[in-house]
Short mmCIF file of C-alpha atoms in Angstrom, two decimals:
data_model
loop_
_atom_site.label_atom_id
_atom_site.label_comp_id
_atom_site.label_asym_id
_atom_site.label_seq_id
_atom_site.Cartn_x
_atom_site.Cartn_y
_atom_site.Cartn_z
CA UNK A 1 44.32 -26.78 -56.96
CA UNK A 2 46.31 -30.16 -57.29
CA UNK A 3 48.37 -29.33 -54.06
CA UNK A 4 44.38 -29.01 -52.27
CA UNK A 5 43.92 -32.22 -53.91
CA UNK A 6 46.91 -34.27 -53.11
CA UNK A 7 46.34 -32.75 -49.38
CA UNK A 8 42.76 -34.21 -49.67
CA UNK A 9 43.66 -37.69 -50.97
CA UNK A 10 46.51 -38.25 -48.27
CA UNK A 11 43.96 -37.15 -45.43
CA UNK A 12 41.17 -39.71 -47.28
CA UNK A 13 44.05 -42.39 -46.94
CA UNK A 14 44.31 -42.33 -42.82
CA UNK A 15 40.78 -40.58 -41.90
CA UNK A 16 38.45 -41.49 -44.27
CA UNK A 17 35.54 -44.14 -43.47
CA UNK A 18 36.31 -46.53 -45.67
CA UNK A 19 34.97 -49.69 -43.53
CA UNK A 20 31.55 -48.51 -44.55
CA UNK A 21 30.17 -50.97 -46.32
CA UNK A 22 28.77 -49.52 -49.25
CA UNK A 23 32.31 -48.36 -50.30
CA UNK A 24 33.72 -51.85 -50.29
CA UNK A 25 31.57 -52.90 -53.20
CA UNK A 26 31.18 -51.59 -56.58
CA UNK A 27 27.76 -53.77 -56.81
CA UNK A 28 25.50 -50.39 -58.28
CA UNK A 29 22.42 -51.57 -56.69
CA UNK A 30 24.10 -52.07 -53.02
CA UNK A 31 25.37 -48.15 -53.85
CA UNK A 32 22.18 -47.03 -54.80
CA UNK A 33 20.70 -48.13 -52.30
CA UNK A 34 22.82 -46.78 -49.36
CA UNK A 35 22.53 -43.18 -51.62
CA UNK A 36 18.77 -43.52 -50.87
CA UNK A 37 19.01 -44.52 -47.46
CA UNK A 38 21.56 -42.44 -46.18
CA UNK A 39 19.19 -39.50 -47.05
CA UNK A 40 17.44 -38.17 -44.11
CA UNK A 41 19.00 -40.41 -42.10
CA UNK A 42 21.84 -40.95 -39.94
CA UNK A 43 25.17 -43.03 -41.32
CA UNK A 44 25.20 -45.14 -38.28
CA UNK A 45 21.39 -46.24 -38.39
CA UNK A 46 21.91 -47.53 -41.99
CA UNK A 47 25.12 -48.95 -41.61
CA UNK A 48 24.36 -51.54 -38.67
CA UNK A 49 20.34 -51.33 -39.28
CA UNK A 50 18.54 -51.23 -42.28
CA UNK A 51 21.31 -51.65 -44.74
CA UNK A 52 21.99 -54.95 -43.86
CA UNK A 53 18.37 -56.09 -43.20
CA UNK A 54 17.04 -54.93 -46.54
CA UNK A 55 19.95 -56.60 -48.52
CA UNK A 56 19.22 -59.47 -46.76
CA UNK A 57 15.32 -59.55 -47.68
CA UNK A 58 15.96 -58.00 -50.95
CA UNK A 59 19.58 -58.94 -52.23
CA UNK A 60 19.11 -57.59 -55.87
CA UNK A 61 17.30 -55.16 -58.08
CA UNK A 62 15.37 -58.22 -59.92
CA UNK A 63 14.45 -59.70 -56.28
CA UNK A 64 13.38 -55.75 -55.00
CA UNK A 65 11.07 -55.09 -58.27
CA UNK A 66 9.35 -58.67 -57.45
CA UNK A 67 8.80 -57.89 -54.17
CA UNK A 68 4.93 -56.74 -52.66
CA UNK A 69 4.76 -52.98 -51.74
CA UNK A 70 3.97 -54.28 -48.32
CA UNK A 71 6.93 -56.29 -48.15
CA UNK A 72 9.03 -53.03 -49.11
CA UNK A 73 7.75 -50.56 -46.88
CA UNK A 74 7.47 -52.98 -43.96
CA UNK A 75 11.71 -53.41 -44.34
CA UNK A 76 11.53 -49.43 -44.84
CA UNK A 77 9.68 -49.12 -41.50
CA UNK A 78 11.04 -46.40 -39.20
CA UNK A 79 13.32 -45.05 -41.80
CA UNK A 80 11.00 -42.42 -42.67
CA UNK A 81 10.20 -40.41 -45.17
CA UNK A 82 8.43 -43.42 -47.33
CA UNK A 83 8.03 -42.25 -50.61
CA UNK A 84 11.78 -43.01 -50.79
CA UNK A 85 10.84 -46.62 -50.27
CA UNK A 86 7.89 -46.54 -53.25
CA UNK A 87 10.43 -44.48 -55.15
CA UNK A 88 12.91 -47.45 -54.71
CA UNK A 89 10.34 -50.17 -55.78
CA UNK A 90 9.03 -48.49 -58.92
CA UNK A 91 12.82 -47.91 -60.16
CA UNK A 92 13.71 -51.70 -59.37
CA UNK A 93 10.34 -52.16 -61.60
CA UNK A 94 11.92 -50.04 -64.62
CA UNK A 95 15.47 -51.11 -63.99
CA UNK A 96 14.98 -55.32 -64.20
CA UNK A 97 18.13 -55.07 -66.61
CA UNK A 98 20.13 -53.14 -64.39
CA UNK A 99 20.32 -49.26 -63.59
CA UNK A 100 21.37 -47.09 -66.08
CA UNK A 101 25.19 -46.18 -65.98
CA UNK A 102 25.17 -42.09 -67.04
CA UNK A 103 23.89 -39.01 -64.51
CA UNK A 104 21.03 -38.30 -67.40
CA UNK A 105 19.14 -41.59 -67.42
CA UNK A 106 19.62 -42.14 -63.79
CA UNK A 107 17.40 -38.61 -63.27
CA UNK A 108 14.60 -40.05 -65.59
CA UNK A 109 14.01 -42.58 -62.82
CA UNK A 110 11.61 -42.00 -59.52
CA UNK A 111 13.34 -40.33 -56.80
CA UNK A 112 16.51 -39.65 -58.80
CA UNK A 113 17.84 -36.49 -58.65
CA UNK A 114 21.22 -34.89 -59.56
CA UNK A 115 23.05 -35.35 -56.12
CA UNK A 116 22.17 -39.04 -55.96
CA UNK A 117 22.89 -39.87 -59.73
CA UNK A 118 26.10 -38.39 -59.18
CA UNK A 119 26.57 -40.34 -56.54
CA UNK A 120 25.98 -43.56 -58.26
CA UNK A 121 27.84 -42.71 -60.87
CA UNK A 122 31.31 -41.93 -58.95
CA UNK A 123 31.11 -43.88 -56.56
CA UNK A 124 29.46 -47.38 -58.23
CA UNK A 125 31.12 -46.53 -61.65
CA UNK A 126 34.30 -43.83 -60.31
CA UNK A 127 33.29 -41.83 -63.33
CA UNK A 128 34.80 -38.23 -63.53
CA UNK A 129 31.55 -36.47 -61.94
CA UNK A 130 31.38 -33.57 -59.28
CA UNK A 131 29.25 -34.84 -56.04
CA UNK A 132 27.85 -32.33 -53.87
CA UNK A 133 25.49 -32.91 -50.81
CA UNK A 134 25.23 -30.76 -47.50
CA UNK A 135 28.66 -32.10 -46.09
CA UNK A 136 30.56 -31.38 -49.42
CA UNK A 137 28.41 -27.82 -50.21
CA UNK A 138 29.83 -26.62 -47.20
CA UNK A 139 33.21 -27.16 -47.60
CA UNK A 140 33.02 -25.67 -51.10
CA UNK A 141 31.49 -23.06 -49.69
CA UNK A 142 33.66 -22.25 -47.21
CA UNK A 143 37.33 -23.28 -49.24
CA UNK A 144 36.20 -21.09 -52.21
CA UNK A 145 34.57 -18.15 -49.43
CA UNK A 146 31.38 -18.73 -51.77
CA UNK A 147 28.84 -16.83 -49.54
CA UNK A 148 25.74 -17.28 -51.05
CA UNK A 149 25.96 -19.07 -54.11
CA UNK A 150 23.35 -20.54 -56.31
CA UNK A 151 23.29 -24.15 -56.77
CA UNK A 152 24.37 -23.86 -60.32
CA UNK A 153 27.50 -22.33 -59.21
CA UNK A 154 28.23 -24.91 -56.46
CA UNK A 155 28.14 -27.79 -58.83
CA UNK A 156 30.28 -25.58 -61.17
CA UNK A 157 32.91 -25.25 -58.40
CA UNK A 158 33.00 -28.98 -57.63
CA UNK A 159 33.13 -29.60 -61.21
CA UNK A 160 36.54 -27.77 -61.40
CA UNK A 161 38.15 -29.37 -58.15
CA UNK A 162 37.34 -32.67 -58.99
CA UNK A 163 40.35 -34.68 -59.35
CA UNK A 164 40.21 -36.33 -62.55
CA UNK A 165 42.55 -39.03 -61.68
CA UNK A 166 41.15 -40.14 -58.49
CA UNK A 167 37.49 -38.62 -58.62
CA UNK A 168 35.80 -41.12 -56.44
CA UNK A 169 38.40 -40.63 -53.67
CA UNK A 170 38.16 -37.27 -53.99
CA UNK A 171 34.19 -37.30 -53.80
CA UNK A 172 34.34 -39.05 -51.24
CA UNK A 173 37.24 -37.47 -49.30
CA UNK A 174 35.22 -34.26 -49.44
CA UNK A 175 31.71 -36.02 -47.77
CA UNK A 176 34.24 -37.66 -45.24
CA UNK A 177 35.83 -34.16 -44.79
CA UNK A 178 32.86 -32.54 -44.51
CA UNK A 179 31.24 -34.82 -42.28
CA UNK A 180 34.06 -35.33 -39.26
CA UNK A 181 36.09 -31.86 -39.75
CA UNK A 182 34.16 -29.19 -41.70
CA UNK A 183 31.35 -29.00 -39.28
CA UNK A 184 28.30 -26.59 -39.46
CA UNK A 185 29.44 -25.27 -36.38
CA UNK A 186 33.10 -25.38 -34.36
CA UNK A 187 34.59 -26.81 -37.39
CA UNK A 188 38.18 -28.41 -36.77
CA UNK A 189 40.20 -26.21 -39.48
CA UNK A 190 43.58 -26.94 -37.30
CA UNK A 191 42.75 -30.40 -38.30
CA UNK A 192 42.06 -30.16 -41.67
CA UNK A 193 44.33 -31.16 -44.78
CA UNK A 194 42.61 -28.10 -47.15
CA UNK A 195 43.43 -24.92 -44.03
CA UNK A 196 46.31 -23.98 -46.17
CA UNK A 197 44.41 -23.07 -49.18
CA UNK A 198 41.07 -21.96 -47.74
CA UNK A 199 39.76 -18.64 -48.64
CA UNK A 200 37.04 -18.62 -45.96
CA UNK A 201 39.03 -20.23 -42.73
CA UNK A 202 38.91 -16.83 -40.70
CA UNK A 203 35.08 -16.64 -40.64
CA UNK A 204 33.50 -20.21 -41.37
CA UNK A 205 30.74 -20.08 -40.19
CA UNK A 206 29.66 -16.80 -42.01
CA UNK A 207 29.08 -19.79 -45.07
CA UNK A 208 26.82 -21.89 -43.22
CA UNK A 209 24.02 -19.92 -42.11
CA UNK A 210 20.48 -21.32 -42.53
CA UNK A 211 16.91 -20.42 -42.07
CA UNK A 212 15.06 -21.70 -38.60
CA UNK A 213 13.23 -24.55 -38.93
CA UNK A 214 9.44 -23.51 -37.81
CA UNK A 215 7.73 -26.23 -36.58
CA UNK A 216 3.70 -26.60 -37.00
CA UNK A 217 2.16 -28.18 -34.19
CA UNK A 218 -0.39 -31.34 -34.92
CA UNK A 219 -2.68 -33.34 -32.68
CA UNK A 220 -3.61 -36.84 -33.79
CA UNK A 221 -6.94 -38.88 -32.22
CA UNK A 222 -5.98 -42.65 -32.97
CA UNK A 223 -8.35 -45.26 -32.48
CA UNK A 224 -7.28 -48.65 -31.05
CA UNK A 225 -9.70 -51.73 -31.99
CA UNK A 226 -8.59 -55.50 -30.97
CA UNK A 227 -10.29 -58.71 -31.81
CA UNK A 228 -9.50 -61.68 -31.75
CA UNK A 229 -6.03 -61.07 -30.89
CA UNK A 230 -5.82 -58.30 -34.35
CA UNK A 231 -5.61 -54.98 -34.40
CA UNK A 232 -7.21 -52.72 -37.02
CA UNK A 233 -5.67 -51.02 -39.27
CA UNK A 234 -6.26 -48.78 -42.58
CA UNK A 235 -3.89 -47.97 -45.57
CA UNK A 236 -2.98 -44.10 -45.49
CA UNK A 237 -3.60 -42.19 -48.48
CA UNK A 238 -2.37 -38.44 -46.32
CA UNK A 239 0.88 -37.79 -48.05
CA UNK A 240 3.14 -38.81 -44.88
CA UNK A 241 2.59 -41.89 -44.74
CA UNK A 242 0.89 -42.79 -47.98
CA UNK A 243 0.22 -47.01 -48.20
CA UNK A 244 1.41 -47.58 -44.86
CA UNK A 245 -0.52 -49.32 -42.18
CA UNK A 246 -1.81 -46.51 -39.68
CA UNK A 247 -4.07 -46.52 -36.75
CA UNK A 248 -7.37 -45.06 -38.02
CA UNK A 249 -8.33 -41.44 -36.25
CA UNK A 250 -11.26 -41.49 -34.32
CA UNK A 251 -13.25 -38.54 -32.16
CA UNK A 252 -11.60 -39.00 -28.96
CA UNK A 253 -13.55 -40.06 -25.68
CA UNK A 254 -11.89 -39.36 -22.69
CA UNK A 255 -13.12 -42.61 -20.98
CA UNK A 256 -11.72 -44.73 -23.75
CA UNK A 257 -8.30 -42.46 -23.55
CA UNK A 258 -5.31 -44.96 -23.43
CA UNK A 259 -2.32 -42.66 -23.61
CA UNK A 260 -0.26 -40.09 -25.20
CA UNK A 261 3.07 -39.48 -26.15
CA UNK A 262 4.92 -37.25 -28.57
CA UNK A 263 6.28 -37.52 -31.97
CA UNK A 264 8.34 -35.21 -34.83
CA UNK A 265 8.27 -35.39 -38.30
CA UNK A 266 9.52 -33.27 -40.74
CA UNK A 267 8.44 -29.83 -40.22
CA UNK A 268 6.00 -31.33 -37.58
CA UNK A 269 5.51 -31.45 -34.06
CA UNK A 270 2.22 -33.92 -33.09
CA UNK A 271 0.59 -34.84 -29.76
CA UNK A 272 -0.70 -38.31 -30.40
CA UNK A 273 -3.66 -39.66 -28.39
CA UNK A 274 -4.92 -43.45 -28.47
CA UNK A 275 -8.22 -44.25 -27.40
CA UNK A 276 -9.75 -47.43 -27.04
CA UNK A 277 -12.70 -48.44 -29.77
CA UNK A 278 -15.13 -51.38 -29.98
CA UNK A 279 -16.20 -50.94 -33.22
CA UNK A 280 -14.78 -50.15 -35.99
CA UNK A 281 -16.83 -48.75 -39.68
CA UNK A 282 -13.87 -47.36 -41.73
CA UNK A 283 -12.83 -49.76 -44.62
CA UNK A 284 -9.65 -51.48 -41.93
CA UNK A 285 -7.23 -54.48 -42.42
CA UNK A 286 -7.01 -56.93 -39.41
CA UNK A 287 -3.06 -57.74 -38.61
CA UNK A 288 -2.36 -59.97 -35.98
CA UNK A 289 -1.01 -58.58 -32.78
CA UNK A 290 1.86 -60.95 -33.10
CA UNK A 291 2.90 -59.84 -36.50
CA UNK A 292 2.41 -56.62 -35.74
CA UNK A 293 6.10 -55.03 -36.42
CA UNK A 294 6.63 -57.10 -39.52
CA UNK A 295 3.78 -54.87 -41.05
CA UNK A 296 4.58 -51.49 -42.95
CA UNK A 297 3.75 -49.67 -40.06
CA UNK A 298 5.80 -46.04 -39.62
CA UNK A 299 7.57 -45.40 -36.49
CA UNK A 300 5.20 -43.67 -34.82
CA UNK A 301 2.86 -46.46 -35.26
CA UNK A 302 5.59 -48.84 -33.69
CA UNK A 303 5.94 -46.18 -30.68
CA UNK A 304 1.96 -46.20 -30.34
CA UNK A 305 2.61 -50.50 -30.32
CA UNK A 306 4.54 -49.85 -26.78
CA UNK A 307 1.02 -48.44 -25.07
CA UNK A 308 -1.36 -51.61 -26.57
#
């Protein structure tokens, strides 16, 4: 186990990604936040995108809790998946003198769960805690030929090769590892620093299999009303997009059809259809066309912006 680990740490040292900017702080907000972020979402997208534009409108915890909803979910725009974003605000609300420094009392806050209070914890504080998230499940899975283990046990296992003098390398070694040489599929084992000790090398991709995702197919009539150089708009309360800024669904009209173009989300596949409206009777909020993108509109309200 400690010649895996030293093999680990002296692979972190040349390949890891340490330029990423949330590991060049130990500020436990910044960390936090990335942990939230980076969920659902693609390293490079937060890194040069909405990591550094939401630190800049919201550069602490205190300034975050003050902020409006609006404000919040108009930075979280095209991130998806927005109850992260009213998840973030109501913890910035119950954290005013800072967030909580142990795995326990990081879970008893919204949208904290064991991966990402870990996460915080090793690598804001670099306390001796096991982090496991897809990248670093698989290559426990796969070094340990765990085929199909519970959850439980996959924590347990990370628990016991965590290196107790360097665990935030080490946590972080494994994401790195997982991410760039333990892939899903094709992974690079003649590459990588833990081939010499890993019990499932001749068949990894036995531990990586994975149920289809099955798609359900949506259709969405969208109503387009401008006066006065504003467009209407009504707060969602459907669960997808709940208090953001949405174009309000109408019965479509094929004289009044604008256009159409497609859009995925989650398990969904939707055919969205604008149609041009004079009036307007649902209970709407008039945003000028100008300020249009700085609104907490989801992305595929921004894509139907492009056809207006």
């Amino acid at each position: 186990m400690k010649k895996a680990q030293k093999a680990l740490l002296e692979w972190y040292e040349t390949h890891g990604r340490h330029e990423l900017p949330w590991r060049l702080t130990d500020n436990l907000y910044h960390v936090y936040l990335s942990e939230i972020m980076l969920q659902q979402t693609q390293v490079n997208r937060v890194r040069d995108e909405y990591y550094p534009q939401f630190l800049e409108k919201f550069p602490s915890l205190k300034i975050l809790a003050n902020a409006h909803q609006d404000d919040v979910l108009a930075a979280w725009s095209g991130l998806g998946y927005y109850s992260r974003a009213r998840n973030l605000h109501k913890t910035a609300k119950l954290s005013l003198d800072g967030l909580p420094q142990t795995t326990k009392e990081l879970m008893e806050l919204p949208g904290i769960g064991e991966y990402t209070a870990s996460a915080v914890c090793s690598f804001g504080l670099g306390q001796n805690v096991p982090v496991v998230d897809t990248n670093i499940a698989r290559v426990i899975k796969r070094h340990f030929a765990l085929l199909t283990p519970k959850v439980k046990t996959l924590w347990q296992k990370a628990q016991e090769f965590v290196n107790v003098k360097e665990p935030r390398s080490h946590n972080l070694a494994l994401m790195d590892l997982g991410s760039l040489i333990c892939l899903p599929k094709n992974p690079k084992c003649e590459e990588c620093p833990l081939e010499s000790s890993c019990l499932g090398k001749e068949e990894p991709e036995i531990y990586t299999k994975t149920k289809k995702t099955v798609y359900e197919n949506m259709e969405l009539f969208l109503g387009v009303c401008i006066k006065d150089n504003k467009i209407a708009l009504e707060t969602s309360t459907q669960k997808m997009y709940k208090d953001m800024l949405v174009l309000p669904n109408v019965e479509p009209i094929e004289e009044n059809f604008i256009a159409e173009f497609k859009h995925s989300y989650t398990k969904y596949k939707i055919i969205v259809k604008l149609y041009n409206i004079e009036e307007i009777t649902q209970d709407v909020r008039w945003i000028d066309i100008n300020a249009f993108s700085d609104a907490p509109i989801s992305s595929l309200t921004k894509k139907a912006r492009k056809f207006i």
